[in-house]
Every structure is written in C-alpha cells, then in structure tokens.
GROMACS .gro file of C-alpha atoms in nm:
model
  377
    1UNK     CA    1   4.981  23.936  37.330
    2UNK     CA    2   4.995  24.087  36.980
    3UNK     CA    3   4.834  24.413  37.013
    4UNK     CA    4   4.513  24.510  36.818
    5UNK     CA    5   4.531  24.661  36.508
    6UNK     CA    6   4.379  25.071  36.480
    7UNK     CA    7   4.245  25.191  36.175
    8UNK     CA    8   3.959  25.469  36.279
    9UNK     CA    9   3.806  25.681  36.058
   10UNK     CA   10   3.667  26.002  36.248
   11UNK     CA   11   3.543  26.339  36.121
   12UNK     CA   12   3.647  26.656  36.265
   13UNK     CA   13   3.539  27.022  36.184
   14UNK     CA   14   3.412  26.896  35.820
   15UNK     CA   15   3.743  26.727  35.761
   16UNK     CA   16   3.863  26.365  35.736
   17UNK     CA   17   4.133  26.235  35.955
   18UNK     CA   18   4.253  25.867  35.911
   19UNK     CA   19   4.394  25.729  36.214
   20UNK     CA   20   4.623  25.443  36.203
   21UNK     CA   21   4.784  25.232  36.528
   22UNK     CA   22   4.827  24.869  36.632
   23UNK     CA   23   5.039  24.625  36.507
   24UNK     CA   24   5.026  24.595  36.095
   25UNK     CA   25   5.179  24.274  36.073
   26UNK     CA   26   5.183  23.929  35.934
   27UNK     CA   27   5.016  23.810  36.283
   28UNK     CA   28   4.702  24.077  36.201
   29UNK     CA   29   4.703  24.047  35.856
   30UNK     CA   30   4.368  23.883  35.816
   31UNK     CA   31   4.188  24.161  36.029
   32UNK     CA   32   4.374  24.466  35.884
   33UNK     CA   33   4.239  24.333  35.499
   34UNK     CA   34   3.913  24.333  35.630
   35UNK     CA   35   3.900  24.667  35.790
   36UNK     CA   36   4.091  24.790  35.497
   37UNK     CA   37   3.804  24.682  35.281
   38UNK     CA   38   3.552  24.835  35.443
   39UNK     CA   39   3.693  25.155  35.418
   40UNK     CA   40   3.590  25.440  35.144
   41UNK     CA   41   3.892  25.427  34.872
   42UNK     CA   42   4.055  25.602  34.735
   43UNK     CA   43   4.121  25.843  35.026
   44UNK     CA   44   3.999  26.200  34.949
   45UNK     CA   45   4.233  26.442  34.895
   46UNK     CA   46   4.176  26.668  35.205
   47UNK     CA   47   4.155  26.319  35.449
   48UNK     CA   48   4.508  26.341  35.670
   49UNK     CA   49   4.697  26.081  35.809
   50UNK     CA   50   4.822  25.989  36.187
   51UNK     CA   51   5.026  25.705  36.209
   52UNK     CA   52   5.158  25.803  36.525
   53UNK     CA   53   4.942  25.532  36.735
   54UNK     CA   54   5.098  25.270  36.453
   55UNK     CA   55   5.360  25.049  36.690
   56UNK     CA   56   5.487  24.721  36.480
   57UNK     CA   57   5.523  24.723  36.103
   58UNK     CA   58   5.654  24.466  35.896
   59UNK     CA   59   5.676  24.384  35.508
   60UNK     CA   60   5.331  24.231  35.512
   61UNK     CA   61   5.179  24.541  35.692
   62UNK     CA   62   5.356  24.776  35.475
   63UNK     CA   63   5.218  24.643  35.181
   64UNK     CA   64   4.906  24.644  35.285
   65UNK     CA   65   4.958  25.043  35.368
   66UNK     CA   66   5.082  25.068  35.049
   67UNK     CA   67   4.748  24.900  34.939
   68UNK     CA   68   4.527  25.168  35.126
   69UNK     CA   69   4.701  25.482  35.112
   70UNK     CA   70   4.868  25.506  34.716
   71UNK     CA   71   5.185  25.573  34.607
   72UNK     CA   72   5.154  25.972  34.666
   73UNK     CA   73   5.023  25.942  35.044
   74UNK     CA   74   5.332  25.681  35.146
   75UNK     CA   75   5.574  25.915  34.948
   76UNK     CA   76   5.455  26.218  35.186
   77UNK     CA   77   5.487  25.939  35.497
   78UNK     CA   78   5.822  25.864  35.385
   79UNK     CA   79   5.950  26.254  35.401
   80UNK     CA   80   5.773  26.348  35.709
   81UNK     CA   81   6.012  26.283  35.956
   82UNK     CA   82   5.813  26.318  36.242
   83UNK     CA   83   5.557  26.082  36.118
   84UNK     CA   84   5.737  25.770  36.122
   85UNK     CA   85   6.096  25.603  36.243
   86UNK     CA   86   6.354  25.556  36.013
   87UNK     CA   87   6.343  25.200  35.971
   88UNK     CA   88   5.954  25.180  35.894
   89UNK     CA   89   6.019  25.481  35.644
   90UNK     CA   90   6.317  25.278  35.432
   91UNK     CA   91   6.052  24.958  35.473
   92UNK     CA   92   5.755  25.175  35.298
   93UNK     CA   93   6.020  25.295  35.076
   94UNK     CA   94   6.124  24.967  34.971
   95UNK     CA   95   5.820  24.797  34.944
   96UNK     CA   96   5.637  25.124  34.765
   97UNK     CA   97   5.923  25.044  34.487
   98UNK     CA   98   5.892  24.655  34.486
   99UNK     CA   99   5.512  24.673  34.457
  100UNK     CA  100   5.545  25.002  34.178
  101UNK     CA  101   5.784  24.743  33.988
  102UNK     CA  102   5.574  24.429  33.990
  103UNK     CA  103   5.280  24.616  33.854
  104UNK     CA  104   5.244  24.456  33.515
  105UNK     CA  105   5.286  24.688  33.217
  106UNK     CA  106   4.895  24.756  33.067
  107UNK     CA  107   4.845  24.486  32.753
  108UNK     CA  108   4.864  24.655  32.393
  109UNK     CA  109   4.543  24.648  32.211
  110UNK     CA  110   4.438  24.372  32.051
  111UNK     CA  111   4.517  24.407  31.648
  112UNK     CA  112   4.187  24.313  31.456
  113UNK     CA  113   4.159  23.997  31.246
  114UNK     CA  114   4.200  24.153  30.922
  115UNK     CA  115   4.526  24.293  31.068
  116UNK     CA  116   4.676  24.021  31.177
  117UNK     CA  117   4.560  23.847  30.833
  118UNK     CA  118   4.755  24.086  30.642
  119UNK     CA  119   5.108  24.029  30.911
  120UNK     CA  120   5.062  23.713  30.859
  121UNK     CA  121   5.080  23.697  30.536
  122UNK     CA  122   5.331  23.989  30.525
  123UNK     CA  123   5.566  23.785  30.731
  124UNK     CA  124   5.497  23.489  30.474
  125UNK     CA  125   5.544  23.662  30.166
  126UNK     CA  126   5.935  23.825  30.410
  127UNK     CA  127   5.996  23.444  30.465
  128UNK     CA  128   5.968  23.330  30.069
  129UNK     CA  129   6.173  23.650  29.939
  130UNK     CA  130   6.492  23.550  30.221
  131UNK     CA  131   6.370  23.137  30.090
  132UNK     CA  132   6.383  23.292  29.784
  133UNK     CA  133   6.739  23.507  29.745
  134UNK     CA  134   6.903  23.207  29.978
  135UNK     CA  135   6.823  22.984  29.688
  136UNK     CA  136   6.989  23.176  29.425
  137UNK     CA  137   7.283  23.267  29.589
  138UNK     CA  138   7.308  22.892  29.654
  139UNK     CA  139   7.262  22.816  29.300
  140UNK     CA  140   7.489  23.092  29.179
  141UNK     CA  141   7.763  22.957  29.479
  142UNK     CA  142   7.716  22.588  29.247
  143UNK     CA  143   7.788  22.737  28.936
  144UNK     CA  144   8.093  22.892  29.072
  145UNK     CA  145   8.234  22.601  29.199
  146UNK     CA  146   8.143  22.413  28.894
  147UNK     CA  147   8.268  22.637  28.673
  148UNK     CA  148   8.648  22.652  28.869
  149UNK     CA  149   8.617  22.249  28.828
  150UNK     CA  150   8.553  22.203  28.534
  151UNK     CA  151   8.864  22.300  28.400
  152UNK     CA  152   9.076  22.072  28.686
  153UNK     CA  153   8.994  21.719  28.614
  154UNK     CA  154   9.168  21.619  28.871
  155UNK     CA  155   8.944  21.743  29.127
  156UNK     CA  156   8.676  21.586  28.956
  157UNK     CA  157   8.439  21.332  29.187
  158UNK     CA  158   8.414  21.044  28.916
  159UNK     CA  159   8.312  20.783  29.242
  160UNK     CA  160   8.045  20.981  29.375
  161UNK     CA  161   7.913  21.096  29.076
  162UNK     CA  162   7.853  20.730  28.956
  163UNK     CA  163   7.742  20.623  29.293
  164UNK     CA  164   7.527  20.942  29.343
  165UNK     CA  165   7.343  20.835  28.974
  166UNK     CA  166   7.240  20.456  29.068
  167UNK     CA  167   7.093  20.643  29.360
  168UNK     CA  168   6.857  20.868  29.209
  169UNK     CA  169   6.818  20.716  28.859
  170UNK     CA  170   6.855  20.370  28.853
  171UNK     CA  171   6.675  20.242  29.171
  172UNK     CA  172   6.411  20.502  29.083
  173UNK     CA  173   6.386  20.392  28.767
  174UNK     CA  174   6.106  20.099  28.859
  175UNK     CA  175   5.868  20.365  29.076
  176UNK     CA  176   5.883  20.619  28.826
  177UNK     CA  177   5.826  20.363  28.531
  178UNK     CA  178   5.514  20.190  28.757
  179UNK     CA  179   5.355  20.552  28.842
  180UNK     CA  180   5.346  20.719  28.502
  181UNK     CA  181   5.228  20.362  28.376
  182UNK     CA  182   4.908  20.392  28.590
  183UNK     CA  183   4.865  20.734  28.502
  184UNK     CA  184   4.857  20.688  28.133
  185UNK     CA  185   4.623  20.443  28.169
  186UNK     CA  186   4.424  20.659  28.406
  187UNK     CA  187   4.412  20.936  28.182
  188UNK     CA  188   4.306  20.727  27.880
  189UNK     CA  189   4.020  20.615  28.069
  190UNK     CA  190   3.900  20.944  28.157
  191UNK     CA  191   3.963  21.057  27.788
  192UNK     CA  192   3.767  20.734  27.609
  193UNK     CA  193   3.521  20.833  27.919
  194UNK     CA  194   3.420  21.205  27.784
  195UNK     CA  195   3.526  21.152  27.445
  196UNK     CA  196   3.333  20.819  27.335
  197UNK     CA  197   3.017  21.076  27.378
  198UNK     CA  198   3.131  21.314  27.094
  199UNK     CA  199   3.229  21.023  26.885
  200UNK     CA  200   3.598  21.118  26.900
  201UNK     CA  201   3.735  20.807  27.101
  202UNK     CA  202   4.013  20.791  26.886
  203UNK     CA  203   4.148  21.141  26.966
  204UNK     CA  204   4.259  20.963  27.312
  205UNK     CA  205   4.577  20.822  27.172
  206UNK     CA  206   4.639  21.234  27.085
  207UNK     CA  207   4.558  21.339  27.426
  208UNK     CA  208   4.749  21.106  27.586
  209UNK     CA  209   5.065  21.162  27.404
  210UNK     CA  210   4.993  21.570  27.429
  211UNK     CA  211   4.989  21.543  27.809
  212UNK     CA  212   5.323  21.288  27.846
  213UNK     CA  213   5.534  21.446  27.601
  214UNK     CA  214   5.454  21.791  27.747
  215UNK     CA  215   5.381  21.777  28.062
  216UNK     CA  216   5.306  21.462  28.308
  217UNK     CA  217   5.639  21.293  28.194
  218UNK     CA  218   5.877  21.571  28.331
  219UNK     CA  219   5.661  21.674  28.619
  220UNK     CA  220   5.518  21.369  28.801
  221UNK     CA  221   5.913  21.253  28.717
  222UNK     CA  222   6.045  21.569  28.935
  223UNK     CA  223   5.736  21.563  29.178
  224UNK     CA  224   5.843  21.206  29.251
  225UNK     CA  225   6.223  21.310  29.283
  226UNK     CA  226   6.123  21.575  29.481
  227UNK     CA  227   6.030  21.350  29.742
  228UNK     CA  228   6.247  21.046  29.712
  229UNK     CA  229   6.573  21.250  29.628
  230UNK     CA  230   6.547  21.578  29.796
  231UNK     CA  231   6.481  21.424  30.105
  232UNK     CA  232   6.769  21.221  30.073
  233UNK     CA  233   7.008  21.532  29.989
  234UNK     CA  234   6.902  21.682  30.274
  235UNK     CA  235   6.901  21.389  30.532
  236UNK     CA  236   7.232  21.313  30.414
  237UNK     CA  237   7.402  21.651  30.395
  238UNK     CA  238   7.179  21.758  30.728
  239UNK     CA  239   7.330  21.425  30.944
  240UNK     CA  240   7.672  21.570  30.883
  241UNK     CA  241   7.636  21.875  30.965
  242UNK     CA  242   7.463  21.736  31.324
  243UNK     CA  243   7.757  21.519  31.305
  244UNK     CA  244   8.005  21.827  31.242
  245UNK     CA  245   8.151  21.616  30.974
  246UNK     CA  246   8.106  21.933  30.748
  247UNK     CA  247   8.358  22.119  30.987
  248UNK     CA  248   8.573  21.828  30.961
  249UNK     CA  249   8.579  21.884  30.579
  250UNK     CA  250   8.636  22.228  30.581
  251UNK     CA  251   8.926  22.172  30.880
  252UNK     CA  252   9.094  21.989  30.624
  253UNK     CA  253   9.108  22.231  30.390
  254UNK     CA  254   8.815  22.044  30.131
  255UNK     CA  255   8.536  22.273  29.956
  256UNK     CA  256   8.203  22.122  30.107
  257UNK     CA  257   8.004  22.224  29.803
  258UNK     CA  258   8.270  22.065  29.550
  259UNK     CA  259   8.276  21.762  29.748
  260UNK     CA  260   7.940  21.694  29.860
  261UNK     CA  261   7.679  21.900  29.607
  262UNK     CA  262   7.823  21.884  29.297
  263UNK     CA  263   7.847  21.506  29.268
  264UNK     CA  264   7.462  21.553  29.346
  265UNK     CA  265   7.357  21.838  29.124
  266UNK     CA  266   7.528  21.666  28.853
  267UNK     CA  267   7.395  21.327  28.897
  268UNK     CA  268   7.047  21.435  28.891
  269UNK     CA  269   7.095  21.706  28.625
  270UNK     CA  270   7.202  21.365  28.413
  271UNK     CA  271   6.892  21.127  28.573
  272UNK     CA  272   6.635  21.314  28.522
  273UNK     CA  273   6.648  21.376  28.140
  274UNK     CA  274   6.698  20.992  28.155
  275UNK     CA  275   6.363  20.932  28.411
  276UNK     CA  276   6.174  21.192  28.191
  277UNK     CA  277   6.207  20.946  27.922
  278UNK     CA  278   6.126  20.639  28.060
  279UNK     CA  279   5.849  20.812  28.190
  280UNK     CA  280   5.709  20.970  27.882
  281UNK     CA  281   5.740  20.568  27.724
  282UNK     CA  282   5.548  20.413  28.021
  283UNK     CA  283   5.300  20.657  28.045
  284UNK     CA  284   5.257  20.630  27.670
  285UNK     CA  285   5.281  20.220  27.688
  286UNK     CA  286   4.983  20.242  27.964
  287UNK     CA  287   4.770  20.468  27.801
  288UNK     CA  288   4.775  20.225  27.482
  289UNK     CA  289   4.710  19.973  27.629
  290UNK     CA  290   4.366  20.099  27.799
  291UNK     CA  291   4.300  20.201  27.409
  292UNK     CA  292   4.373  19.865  27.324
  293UNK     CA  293   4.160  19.720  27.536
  294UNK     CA  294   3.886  19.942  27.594
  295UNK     CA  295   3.830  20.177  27.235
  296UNK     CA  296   3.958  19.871  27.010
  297UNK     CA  297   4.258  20.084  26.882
  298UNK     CA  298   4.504  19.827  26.791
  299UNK     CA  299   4.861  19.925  26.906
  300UNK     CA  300   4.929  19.974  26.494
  301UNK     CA  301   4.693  20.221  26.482
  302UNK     CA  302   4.785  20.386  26.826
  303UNK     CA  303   5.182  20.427  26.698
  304UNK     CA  304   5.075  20.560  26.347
  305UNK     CA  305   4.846  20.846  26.523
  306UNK     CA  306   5.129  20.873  26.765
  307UNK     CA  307   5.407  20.949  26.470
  308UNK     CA  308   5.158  21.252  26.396
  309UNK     CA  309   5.230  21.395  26.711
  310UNK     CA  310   5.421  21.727  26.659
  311UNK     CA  311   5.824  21.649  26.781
  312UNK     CA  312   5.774  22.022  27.004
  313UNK     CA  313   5.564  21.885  27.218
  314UNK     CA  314   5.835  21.631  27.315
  315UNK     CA  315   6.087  21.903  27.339
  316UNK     CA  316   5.892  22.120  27.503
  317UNK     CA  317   5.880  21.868  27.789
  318UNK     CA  318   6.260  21.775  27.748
  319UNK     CA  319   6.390  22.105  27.830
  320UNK     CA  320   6.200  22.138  28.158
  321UNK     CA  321   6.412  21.832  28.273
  322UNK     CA  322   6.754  21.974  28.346
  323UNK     CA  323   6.596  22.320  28.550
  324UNK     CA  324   6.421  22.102  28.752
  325UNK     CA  325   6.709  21.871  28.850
  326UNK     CA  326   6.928  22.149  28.906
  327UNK     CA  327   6.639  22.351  29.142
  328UNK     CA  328   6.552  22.038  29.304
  329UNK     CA  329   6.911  21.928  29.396
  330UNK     CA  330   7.016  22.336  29.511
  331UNK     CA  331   6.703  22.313  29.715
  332UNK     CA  332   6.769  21.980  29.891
  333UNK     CA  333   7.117  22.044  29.960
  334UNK     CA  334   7.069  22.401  30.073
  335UNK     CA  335   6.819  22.230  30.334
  336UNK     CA  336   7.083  22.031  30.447
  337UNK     CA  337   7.314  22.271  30.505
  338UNK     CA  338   7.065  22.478  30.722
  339UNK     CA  339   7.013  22.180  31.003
  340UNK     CA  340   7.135  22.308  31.305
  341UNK     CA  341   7.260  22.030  31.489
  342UNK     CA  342   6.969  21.818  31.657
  343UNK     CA  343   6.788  21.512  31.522
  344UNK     CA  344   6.483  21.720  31.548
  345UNK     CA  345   6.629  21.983  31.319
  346UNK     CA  346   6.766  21.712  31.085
  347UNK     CA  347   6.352  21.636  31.065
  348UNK     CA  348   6.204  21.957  31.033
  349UNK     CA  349   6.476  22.095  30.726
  350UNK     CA  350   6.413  21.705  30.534
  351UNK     CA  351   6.029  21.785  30.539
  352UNK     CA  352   6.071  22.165  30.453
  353UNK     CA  353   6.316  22.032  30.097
  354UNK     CA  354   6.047  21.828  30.058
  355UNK     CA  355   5.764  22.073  30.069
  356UNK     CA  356   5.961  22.356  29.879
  357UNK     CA  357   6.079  22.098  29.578
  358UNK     CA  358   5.696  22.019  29.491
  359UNK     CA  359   5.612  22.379  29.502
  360UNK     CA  360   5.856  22.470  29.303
  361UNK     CA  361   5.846  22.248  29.086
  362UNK     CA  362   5.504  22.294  28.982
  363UNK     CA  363   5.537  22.719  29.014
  364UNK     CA  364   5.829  22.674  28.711
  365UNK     CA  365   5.612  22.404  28.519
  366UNK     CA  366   5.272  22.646  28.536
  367UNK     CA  367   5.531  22.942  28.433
  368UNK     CA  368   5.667  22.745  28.155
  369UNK     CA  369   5.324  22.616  28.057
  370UNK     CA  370   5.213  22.988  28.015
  371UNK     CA  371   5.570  23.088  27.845
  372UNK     CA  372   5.487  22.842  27.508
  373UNK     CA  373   5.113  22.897  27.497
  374UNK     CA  374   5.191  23.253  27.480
  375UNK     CA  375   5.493  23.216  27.232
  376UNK     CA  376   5.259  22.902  26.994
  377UNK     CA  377   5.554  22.611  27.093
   0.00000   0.00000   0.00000
C-alpha cells in the first residue's frame, strides 16, 4: 500500500517547525494539494523544515514542494546534505529550474490609446517615406535605362511598344469616351440646376468646358487607367516573377526593365495625352448636349461661347497627362516587381498599384491645381 502522505504543522518553544513525510507522489497527489492548501503561505521566515520522515518523491511531488516551500527554502534543501538523498536533491534541483523557466515573463504595460494612435500613424507616415524613395529610385532606374536606349535603336522594343499601346489606349478608348460623356452631362445638369436660379444658365457651357479642359479630362482619364492599366502592369509583371520568368530573363543576360517596363512606360506616356483628348471632347460633347436639351442653347451657340474659352486652360490640363502616365506606369510595374512568389502575393501587390495610382494621382492633380492658382495660369 502507498504510504500516507505527512505534512504537520506543530509549534515548539514559540517557533514553527514544518514537518514533511509520506510519499509525495503522483499516487497522493490529490491529497498533498489539499493539505498544501490549507496551510498558512508563504512560510515565515523563522518556520524550519524536516523532511527527514519524507520516503518517495517523484517529479509530481517535487513540484508540488516547489509549490509550498519557494525557490529560497528548496535551494537551502538542495545544499543540506543531510536533509535529503542525492537523487531527490538533483530532482528538486531540476524541477526548481524547469518551473523558474516556465514562469512567464510579467506583460509590459499597456500603451494608452493616444499612444498607440500616434505609432500607428508613425509607422504609416515610415511606410509612405520607404513607398515613397522606392518609387523614385524606380523612376530614376527608368530614365536610366531609357536614356542608354535611346541612342541604340537596335535595342529598341518596336513590337511591344505597339502591342503595349492597343492595350491601354485603344481598347480603353470606348470606357473612357462613355465615362467622361456621362460626366459632362452630369455636371451640366448640376450647373443649369444652381445656375438657372441666378439667371446665368448660359454660363454652363463655361463651366463645363473650365472643368474638362482643366481638370476632369486628365484626371478621371488617369483615375480610370489607374485601375484598368496599373493593375494590369502589375498582374503581368507580378505572374512572372511567381513564375521566375524574370530570373529567366536576367539568366540570359536581358535587362528586365528595358524589356518589360519601358515598352509600358512609353506606351502609356503616348496614350494618355491621346485618352486626355478624347476625353476632354466627350465630356464636352455630353455636357452640350444636356444644354441643348435642357437650357435651349443650340450647339451654335454652345461652340461660339466655347471658342471664348481661354487656350491655358486646355494646356493646363495637357501637361498633367504625361506625369501621370509616367507615375502611374513606375508605380504599377514597381508593384509587380515586389510579388514574392505566391498567387496570394500576386493579389495583394495588384490591389496595392491600384490603391497607390488613385492616390497619387489625385495628391499631384490637387498640387498642380494649387501650383497655377497661385502662379494666375
């Protein structure tokens, strides 16, 4: 029979001693928690210790010893010599360490809301200066390579060029006609709406040509591009790289920016002027033709007021063309080139070129809007 566990507590001559025998093993383990419960902890410092009555110990009792006593009372157990056997002194020493070990480190305070606001938007504001000086160095790592090309017709990508602009001019051509159509005619509603109160109705044909020629021409063209043609950079560039077709390029000795951006870059830096265009027509087209129907302008009357229109403002929204080809291009190829090898990554990077083309697309316009106001263009 497994012999009854001992744990007495007796006083002496105003002092504590702690008497433990019996068998502290897996078999008692049940009845030595309880009794160990029951006892006053933590020990007092002038309570002793016999554990000369103690006859089986095993890994389950020694823990539990290590439970009752503390770290500092099984140390002094393990160098008293005459206290304890060797073997049940290198188990307490063993399990003393394994139990000191799996005590889980004390949680650092919890930051406040307001700080972890401000890392938040710390790390945010890290993340768009490294977004940021990658894009540059991309665009600057374009110009390079264009600029060593340029001079070498031979090495010039006639095929993919051509094939690169049906891509993203002519089959966008219809969309980007169709959407800047409905917008002009949605913005000559809303003027003949507020104006037709002050009497000014025909001052619509003006404020529709202001905002094409200036600014919804080039920018609903790029915002458009930015998600047709972007995302196409980067799924293209980003399922070669999964594919390690890009390593295959560079194995054979081919510049993977000369052969695969720059056909890119330079077809949209060529489409986009085009799709500006087209888009400042059709937006103009839709917008007379709400006047037409709805303020009685006649389309005469809209094209006379519309050869009053300043040729700056057309300009003006011209020149915004080629940046934002060449931004969104470097920013949907540079995507591509960051996919990491997975379908999943191929996903994430098409949705980021997405995201960052539209952003920055609209930062440049809002900067270049503020440029002429300030400098009367």
């Amino acid at each position: 029979m497994t012999t009854a566990p001992c744990s007495d507590l007796l006083h002496m001559d105003d002092a504590t001693r702690l008497r433990i025998g019996g068998a502290w093993t897996l078999a008692n383990y049940n009845r030595l928690q309880q009794q160990i419960d029951a006892l006053q902890r933590p020990l007092a410092a002038n309570q002793t210790v016999d554990v000369q009555a103690l006859t089986a110990l095993d890994t389950a009792g020694a823990a539990l010893l290590v439970r009752l006593l503390g770290a500092d009372r099984i140390q002094q157990l393990i160098a008293a010599e005459d206290q304890l056997p060797a073997a049940r002194r290198a188990l307490l020493h063993t399990v003393s360490n394994a139990l000191a070990a799996s005590v889980p480190s004390p949680q650092p305070a919890r930051a406040s809301s307001v700080m972890q606001l401000l890392a938040e938007l710390g790390a945010l504001v890290a993340t768009f200066g490294r977004a940021l000086l990658a894009l540059l160095g991309f665009i600057g790592l374009i110009l390079e390579t264009l600029a060593r090309t340029l001079l070498q017709p031979s090495r010039w990508r006639v095929t993919a060029l051509v094939a690169q602009m049906q891509q993203t001019g002519l089959n966008a051509a219809p969309i980007v006609a169709l959407l800047t159509f409905l917008v002009g005619a949605v913005v000559a509603f809303l003027g003949a709406t507020v104006l037709s109160r002050f009497g000014a109705s025909i001052y619509t044909v003006m404020l529709v040509a202001f905002s094409f020629l200036r600014e919804f021409g080039v920018l609903l063209t790029a915002i458009l591009l930015a998600g047709r043609t972007a995302s196409a950079f980067t799924a293209q560039i980003g399922s070669m790289k999964a594919n390690e077709e890009i390593d295959a390029i560079r194995t054979l000795g081919l510049n993977p920016i000369e052969l695969l951006v720059l056909p890119r870059v330079l077809a949209l830096l060529i489409t986009l002027p085009l799709l500006t265009f087209i888009a400042m027509l059709a937006g103009i087209f839709g917008g007379a033709l709400v006047c037409a129907l709805s303020l009685d302008i006649s389309p005469t009357l809209f094209l006379s007021i519309l050869q009053d229109t300043p040729a700056k403002h057309f300009w003006v929204g011209m020149a915004k063309a080629p940046l934002f080809a060449v931004l969104i291009a470097a920013i949907g190829c540079l995507e591509g080139f960051k996919v990491s090898g997975s379908a999943a990554s191929v996903g994430a990077h098409t949705t980021s070129s997405v995201v960052q083309s539209i952003f920055v697309v609209i930062l440049v316009d809002a900067g270049a809007a503020l440029f002429c106001m300030e400098m009367g263009w």
